[in-house]
PDB file of C-alpha atoms in Angstrom:
ATOM      1  CA  MET A   1      -8.437 -23.298 -20.417  1.00 50.00           C
ATOM      2  CA  VAL A   2      -6.757 -20.088 -20.027  1.00 60.00           C
ATOM      3  CA  GLU A   3      -6.589 -20.039 -15.967  1.00 67.00           C
ATOM      4  CA  ASN A   4      -3.757 -23.043 -16.464  1.00 82.00           C
ATOM      5  CA  LYS A   5      -2.191 -21.399 -19.626  1.00 93.00           C
ATOM      6  CA  GLU A   6       0.372 -19.025 -18.695  1.00 96.00           C
ATOM      7  CA  ILE A   7       0.133 -16.165 -21.271  1.00 97.00           C
ATOM      8  CA  TRP A   8       3.044 -13.459 -21.556  1.00 97.00           C
ATOM      9  CA  LYS A   9       2.324  -9.723 -23.054  1.00 97.00           C
ATOM     10  CA  SER A  10       4.067  -6.899 -23.341  1.00 97.00           C
ATOM     11  CA  ILE A  11       3.893  -3.665 -20.958  1.00 97.00           C
ATOM     12  CA  LYS A  12       2.738  -0.797 -22.819  1.00 92.00           C
ATOM     13  CA  LYS A  13       5.625   2.084 -22.869  1.00 92.00           C
ATOM     14  CA  TYR A  14       8.329  -0.480 -21.418  1.00 96.00           C
ATOM     15  CA  PRO A  15       8.934  -2.237 -24.944  1.00 94.00           C
ATOM     16  CA  ASN A  16      11.794  -5.040 -23.615  1.00 95.00           C
ATOM     17  CA  TYR A  17       9.210  -6.786 -20.807  1.00 98.00           C
ATOM     18  CA  GLU A  18       5.777  -8.877 -20.710  1.00 98.00           C
ATOM     19  CA  VAL A  19       3.904 -10.002 -17.511  1.00 98.00           C
ATOM     20  CA  SER A  20       2.014 -13.166 -16.983  1.00 97.00           C
ATOM     21  CA  ASN A  21      -1.314 -13.466 -15.911  1.00 97.00           C
ATOM     22  CA  TRP A  22      -0.163 -16.443 -13.640  1.00 97.00           C
ATOM     23  CA  GLY A  23       1.598 -12.375 -11.478  1.00 97.00           C
ATOM     24  CA  LYS A  24       5.538 -12.699 -13.292  1.00 97.00           C
ATOM     25  CA  VAL A  25       7.657  -9.861 -14.611  1.00 98.00           C
ATOM     26  CA  LYS A  26      10.306 -10.748 -17.602  1.00 97.00           C
ATOM     27  CA  ASN A  27      13.056  -9.170 -19.802  1.00 97.00           C
ATOM     28  CA  ILE A  28      12.783 -10.334 -23.203  1.00 96.00           C
ATOM     29  CA  ASN A  29      16.124  -9.002 -23.564  1.00 93.00           C
ATOM     30  CA  ARG A  30      17.540 -10.743 -20.599  1.00 94.00           C
ATOM     31  CA  GLY A  31      15.396 -13.908 -21.306  1.00 93.00           C
ATOM     32  CA  ARG A  32      14.507 -13.696 -17.678  1.00 95.00           C
ATOM     33  CA  GLU A  33      12.223 -13.741 -15.092  1.00 97.00           C
ATOM     34  CA  VAL A  34      12.010  -9.997 -12.785  1.00 96.00           C
ATOM     35  CA  LYS A  35      13.129 -10.374  -9.463  1.00 94.00           C
ATOM     36  CA  SER A  36      10.084  -9.061  -7.306  1.00 94.00           C
ATOM     37  CA  SER A  37      10.950  -7.386  -4.126  1.00 92.00           C
ATOM     38  CA  PRO A  38       7.035  -6.848  -1.326  1.00 90.00           C
ATOM     39  CA  ASN A  39       6.866  -3.049  -0.861  1.00 83.00           C
ATOM     40  CA  THR A  40       6.254  -1.936   3.335  1.00 73.00           C
ATOM     41  CA  TRP A  41       2.188  -2.682   2.624  1.00 78.00           C
ATOM     42  CA  GLY A  42       3.047  -6.403   1.852  1.00 84.00           C
ATOM     43  CA  TYR A  43       2.533  -5.615  -2.637  1.00 90.00           C
ATOM     44  CA  LEU A  44       4.854  -7.565  -4.427  1.00 94.00           C
ATOM     45  CA  GLY A  45       6.609  -4.828  -7.080  1.00 94.00           C
ATOM     46  CA  LEU A  46      10.175  -4.265  -9.038  1.00 95.00           C
ATOM     47  CA  PHE A  47      11.356  -1.332 -11.361  1.00 94.00           C
ATOM     48  CA  LEU A  48      10.523  -1.293 -15.130  1.00 95.00           C
ATOM     49  CA  TYR A  49      13.451   0.352 -17.043  1.00 94.00           C
ATOM     50  CA  ASN A  50      13.142   2.209 -20.280  1.00 92.00           C
ATOM     51  CA  ALA A  51      15.637   4.666 -21.276  1.00 90.00           C
ATOM     52  CA  GLY A  52      17.921   4.567 -18.878  1.00 88.00           C
ATOM     53  CA  GLU A  53      14.528   5.876 -16.802  1.00 89.00           C
ATOM     54  CA  ARG A  54      13.777   3.530 -14.060  1.00 89.00           C
ATOM     55  CA  LYS A  55       9.870   2.944 -12.759  1.00 92.00           C
ATOM     56  CA  ARG A  56       9.143   1.112  -9.696  1.00 92.00           C
ATOM     57  CA  TYR A  57       5.659  -0.863 -10.532  1.00 95.00           C
ATOM     58  CA  SER A  58       3.321  -3.004  -8.691  1.00 95.00           C
ATOM     59  CA  VAL A  59       3.109  -6.769  -9.539  1.00 97.00           C
ATOM     60  CA  HIS A  60      -0.462  -7.298  -9.101  1.00 97.00           C
ATOM     61  CA  ARG A  61      -1.125  -3.472 -11.341  1.00 97.00           C
ATOM     62  CA  LEU A  62       0.395  -4.402 -13.806  1.00 98.00           C
ATOM     63  CA  VAL A  63      -1.269  -8.130 -14.005  1.00 98.00           C
ATOM     64  CA  ALA A  64      -4.734  -6.409 -13.905  1.00 98.00           C
ATOM     65  CA  LYS A  65      -4.107  -3.802 -16.219  1.00 97.00           C
ATOM     66  CA  ALA A  66      -3.280  -6.826 -18.930  1.00 97.00           C
ATOM     67  CA  PHE A  67      -5.625  -9.443 -18.180  1.00 97.00           C
ATOM     68  CA  VAL A  68      -8.629  -7.968 -16.107  1.00 97.00           C
ATOM     69  CA  GLU A  69     -11.186  -6.214 -17.332  1.00 97.00           C
ATOM     70  CA  ASN A  70     -11.887  -2.902 -15.855  1.00 96.00           C
ATOM     71  CA  ASN A  71     -15.517  -1.234 -17.718  1.00 95.00           C
ATOM     72  CA  GLU A  72     -15.912   0.572 -15.035  1.00 95.00           C
ATOM     73  CA  GLY A  73     -13.214   2.360 -15.579  1.00 94.00           C
ATOM     74  CA  LYS A  74     -12.167   1.515 -11.571  1.00 94.00           C
ATOM     75  CA  GLU A  75      -8.875   2.198 -10.524  1.00 92.00           C
ATOM     76  CA  GLU A  76      -7.909  -0.456  -7.467  1.00 93.00           C
ATOM     77  CA  VAL A  77      -7.235  -3.499  -8.138  1.00 96.00           C
ATOM     78  CA  ASN A  78      -8.596  -5.713  -5.210  1.00 95.00           C
ATOM     79  CA  HIS A  79      -6.618  -9.405  -4.279  1.00 96.00           C
ATOM     80  CA  ILE A  80      -9.501 -11.468  -3.847  1.00 96.00           C
ATOM     81  CA  ASP A  81      -9.103 -13.644  -1.367  1.00 95.00           C
ATOM     82  CA  GLY A  82      -6.852 -11.174   0.320  1.00 92.00           C
ATOM     83  CA  ASN A  83      -2.899 -12.473   0.256  1.00 93.00           C
ATOM     84  CA  LYS A  84      -1.001  -9.770  -1.634  1.00 93.00           C
ATOM     85  CA  MET A  85       1.333 -12.642  -3.680  1.00 95.00           C
ATOM     86  CA  ASN A  86      -1.030 -13.956  -5.168  1.00 97.00           C
ATOM     87  CA  ASN A  87      -1.195 -11.931  -8.523  1.00 97.00           C
ATOM     88  CA  HIS A  88      -2.069 -14.574 -10.598  1.00 97.00           C
ATOM     89  CA  PHE A  89      -5.641 -13.209 -13.116  1.00 97.00           C
ATOM     90  CA  THR A  90      -8.330 -14.691 -11.655  1.00 97.00           C
ATOM     91  CA  ASN A  91      -7.602 -13.217  -8.456  1.00 97.00           C
ATOM     92  CA  LEU A  92      -7.742  -9.832  -9.146  1.00 98.00           C
ATOM     93  CA  GLU A  93     -10.543  -7.564  -9.312  1.00 97.00           C
ATOM     94  CA  TRP A  94     -10.712  -4.543 -10.337  1.00 97.00           C
ATOM     95  CA  VAL A  95     -12.236  -1.736  -7.722  1.00 95.00           C
ATOM     96  CA  THR A  96     -13.351   1.420  -5.918  1.00 93.00           C
ATOM     97  CA  ARG A  97     -11.235   2.492  -2.348  1.00 85.00           C
ATOM     98  CA  SER A  98     -14.512   1.800  -1.017  1.00 86.00           C
ATOM     99  CA  GLU A  99     -14.827  -1.010  -1.893  1.00 91.00           C
ATOM    100  CA  ASN A 100     -11.159  -1.887  -1.788  1.00 87.00           C
ATOM    101  CA  MET A 101     -12.070  -1.101   2.806  1.00 84.00           C
ATOM    102  CA  GLU A 102     -15.001  -3.044   2.803  1.00 88.00           C
ATOM    103  CA  HIS A 103     -13.051  -5.964   1.270  1.00 88.00           C
ATOM    104  CA  ALA A 104     -10.213  -5.059   3.693  1.00 84.00           C
ATOM    105  CA  GLN A 105     -12.474  -5.346   6.363  1.00 81.00           C
ATOM    106  CA  LYS A 106     -14.698  -8.468   5.724  1.00 85.00           C
ATOM    107  CA  LYS A 107     -11.199  -9.831   5.539  1.00 83.00           C
ATOM    108  CA  GLY A 108      -9.572  -8.542   8.090  1.00 79.00           C
ATOM    109  CA  LEU A 109      -7.000  -7.000   6.986  1.00 78.00           C
ATOM    110  CA  LEU A 110      -7.287  -4.109   7.757  1.00 68.00           C
ATOM    111  CA  ASP A 111      -3.982  -3.970  10.682  1.00 65.00           C
ATOM    112  CA  MET A 112      -1.055  -1.596   9.224  1.00 61.00           C
ATOM    113  CA  THR A 113       0.363  -1.415  12.559  1.00 62.00           C
ATOM    114  CA  ARG A 114       3.535  -3.542  10.694  1.00 61.00           C
ATOM    115  CA  ALA A 115       3.326  -0.746   7.722  1.00 61.00           C
ATOM    116  CA  TYR A 116       3.368   1.504  10.035  1.00 61.00           C
ATOM    117  CA  THR A 117       5.960   0.601  12.103  1.00 63.00           C
ATOM    118  CA  VAL A 118       8.876  -0.015   8.884  1.00 63.00           C
ATOM    119  CA  SER A 119       7.343   2.954   6.443  1.00 66.00           C
ATOM    120  CA  PRO A 120      10.074   4.724   5.244  1.00 57.00           C
ATOM    121  CA  LYS A 121       7.388   7.803   6.570  1.00 61.00           C
ATOM    122  CA  THR A 122       7.366   7.441   9.847  1.00 63.00           C
ATOM    123  CA  LYS A 123       9.374   4.175  11.197  1.00 67.00           C
ATOM    124  CA  GLY A 124       7.386   3.998  14.140  1.00 74.00           C
ATOM    125  CA  LYS A 125       7.389   7.387  14.636  1.00 85.00           C
ATOM    126  CA  GLN A 126       6.062   8.158  18.773  1.00 90.00           C
ATOM    127  CA  ILE A 127       3.214  10.660  17.232  1.00 91.00           C
ATOM    128  CA  CYS A 128       2.253  13.467  19.810  1.00 93.00           C
ATOM    129  CA  VAL A 129      -2.268  13.911  19.959  1.00 95.00           C
ATOM    130  CA  TYR A 130      -3.076  17.069  21.184  1.00 96.00           C
ATOM    131  CA  ASP A 131      -7.204  16.648  21.932  1.00 95.00           C
ATOM    132  CA  LYS A 132      -9.100  20.921  21.223  1.00 95.00           C
ATOM    133  CA  GLU A 133     -11.974  18.922  22.547  1.00 94.00           C
ATOM    134  CA  LYS A 134     -10.640  17.678  25.999  1.00 94.00           C
ATOM    135  CA  GLY A 135      -7.598  19.773  26.305  1.00 95.00           C
ATOM    136  CA  ILE A 136      -5.110  17.572  26.815  1.00 95.00           C
ATOM    137  CA  GLU A 137      -2.363  15.853  24.604  1.00 95.00           C
ATOM    138  CA  ILE A 138      -1.299  12.456  24.009  1.00 94.00           C
ATOM    139  CA  ILE A 139       1.646  10.468  23.186  1.00 93.00           C
ATOM    140  CA  PHE A 140       1.640   7.414  21.655  1.00 92.00           C
ATOM    141  CA  LYS A 141       3.998   4.817  19.747  1.00 88.00           C
ATOM    142  CA  ASN A 142       2.127   4.925  15.935  1.00 87.00           C
ATOM    143  CA  GLY A 143       0.245   7.579  14.166  1.00 87.00           C
ATOM    144  CA  ALA A 144      -1.887   3.615  14.269  1.00 85.00           C
ATOM    145  CA  THR A 145      -2.078   2.870  17.731  1.00 88.00           C
ATOM    146  CA  ALA A 146      -3.129   6.720  18.637  1.00 91.00           C
ATOM    147  CA  SER A 147      -5.992   6.480  15.647  1.00 89.00           C
ATOM    148  CA  ARG A 148      -7.367   3.064  16.652  1.00 88.00           C
ATOM    149  CA  HIS A 149      -7.258   4.698  20.643  1.00 91.00           C
ATOM    150  CA  PHE A 150      -9.893   7.485  19.090  1.00 92.00           C
ATOM    151  CA  GLY A 151     -11.481   4.935  17.091  1.00 90.00           C
ATOM    152  CA  PHE A 152     -10.433   5.957  13.047  1.00 89.00           C
ATOM    153  CA  THR A 153      -8.771   4.445  10.900  1.00 84.00           C
ATOM    154  CA  GLU A 154      -5.175   3.167  10.766  1.00 81.00           C
ATOM    155  CA  SER A 155      -3.707   5.264   8.340  1.00 82.00           C
ATOM    156  CA  TYR A 156      -6.239   9.555   9.871  1.00 88.00           C
ATOM    157  CA  PHE A 157      -3.390  11.071  11.648  1.00 89.00           C
ATOM    158  CA  SER A 158      -0.721  10.443   9.369  1.00 83.00           C
ATOM    159  CA  LYS A 159      -3.274  12.168   7.137  1.00 84.00           C
ATOM    160  CA  ILE A 160      -3.474  14.985   9.723  1.00 88.00           C
ATOM    161  CA  ILE A 161       0.688  15.143   9.475  1.00 86.00           C
ATOM    162  CA  THR A 162       1.127  14.765   5.561  1.00 78.00           C
ATOM    163  CA  PHE A 163      -2.546  15.864   4.535  1.00 76.00           C
ATOM    164  CA  GLY A 164      -3.695  18.880   7.049  1.00 74.00           C
ATOM    165  CA  ASP A 165      -0.480  20.704   8.403  1.00 82.00           C
ATOM    166  CA  GLY A 166      -0.679  18.355  11.817  1.00 89.00           C
ATOM    167  CA  GLU A 167      -4.718  19.849  12.708  1.00 92.00           C
ATOM    168  CA  SER A 168      -7.655  18.866  12.009  1.00 92.00           C
ATOM    169  CA  GLU A 169     -11.003  21.053  13.604  1.00 92.00           C
ATOM    170  CA  ARG A 170     -10.308  18.676  16.273  1.00 95.00           C
ATOM    171  CA  PHE A 171      -6.509  17.804  17.165  1.00 96.00           C
ATOM    172  CA  LYS A 172      -3.055  18.679  16.147  1.00 95.00           C
ATOM    173  CA  VAL A 173      -1.028  15.717  15.708  1.00 95.00           C
ATOM    174  CA  ARG A 174       3.093  15.806  15.045  1.00 93.00           C
ATOM    175  CA  TYR A 175       5.568  13.670  15.358  1.00 89.00           C
ATOM    176  CA  LEU A 176       8.095  13.216  18.389  1.00 88.00           C
ATOM    177  CA  GLN A 177      11.933  14.072  16.708  1.00 83.00           C
ATOM    178  CA  GLU A 178      14.477  11.778  18.401  1.00 76.00           C
ATOM    179  CA  TYR A 179      15.255  13.512  21.184  1.00 76.00           C
ATOM    180  CA  GLU A 180      11.993  14.050  22.297  1.00 79.00           C
ATOM    181  CA  ARG A 181      10.253   9.964  22.597  1.00 76.00           C
ATOM    182  CA  VAL A 182       9.927   7.841  26.202  1.00 78.00           C
ATOM    183  CA  GLU A 183       9.376   5.352  27.533  1.00 75.00           C
ATOM    184  CA  ILE A 184       5.809   3.873  26.257  1.00 68.00           C
ATOM    185  CA  SER A 185       4.010   1.091  27.645  1.00 56.00           C
ATOM    186  CA  ALA A 186       0.829   1.132  28.950  1.00 48.00           C
ATOM    187  CA  ILE A 187       0.150   2.471  24.741  1.00 49.00           C
TER     188      ILE A 187
END
């Protein structure tokens, strides 16, 4: 049975590396496994090198590309059991963005608060939200908290800042600078 046997395949564009169906990556020149580490969002990743260039890859995507069929051309890889550390090929499936979000919601995996507090982009930065409809301005400890307060997905306000230049039809949003920070207890 394939599930019980570890199989190795070459990684496209990286001839010195192989990925296994059990979620491991090895450098074949050195004959040893490449160490992976979790990123801000909890996915295991590692750097691959070729011709003096390096690039970080998520282990689950490398495994899925090598061992999980994707006949429908779906773009995202889902961990079926919700455990981002379990990169065994039987725990991975190709999904659409909406299928991935629906699965995360059903499994209770959508709490992004920790990720927002350690993300290189936000680092837990306080966020100022001006609600044009109500004419009020509120300061929150981070974008996830602000988004939940207004009933949106946890990345809503961060996306307005990143992709909407800090403004949507209803809101004006910005991260507070270090000198603007305030003590927040209730929110």
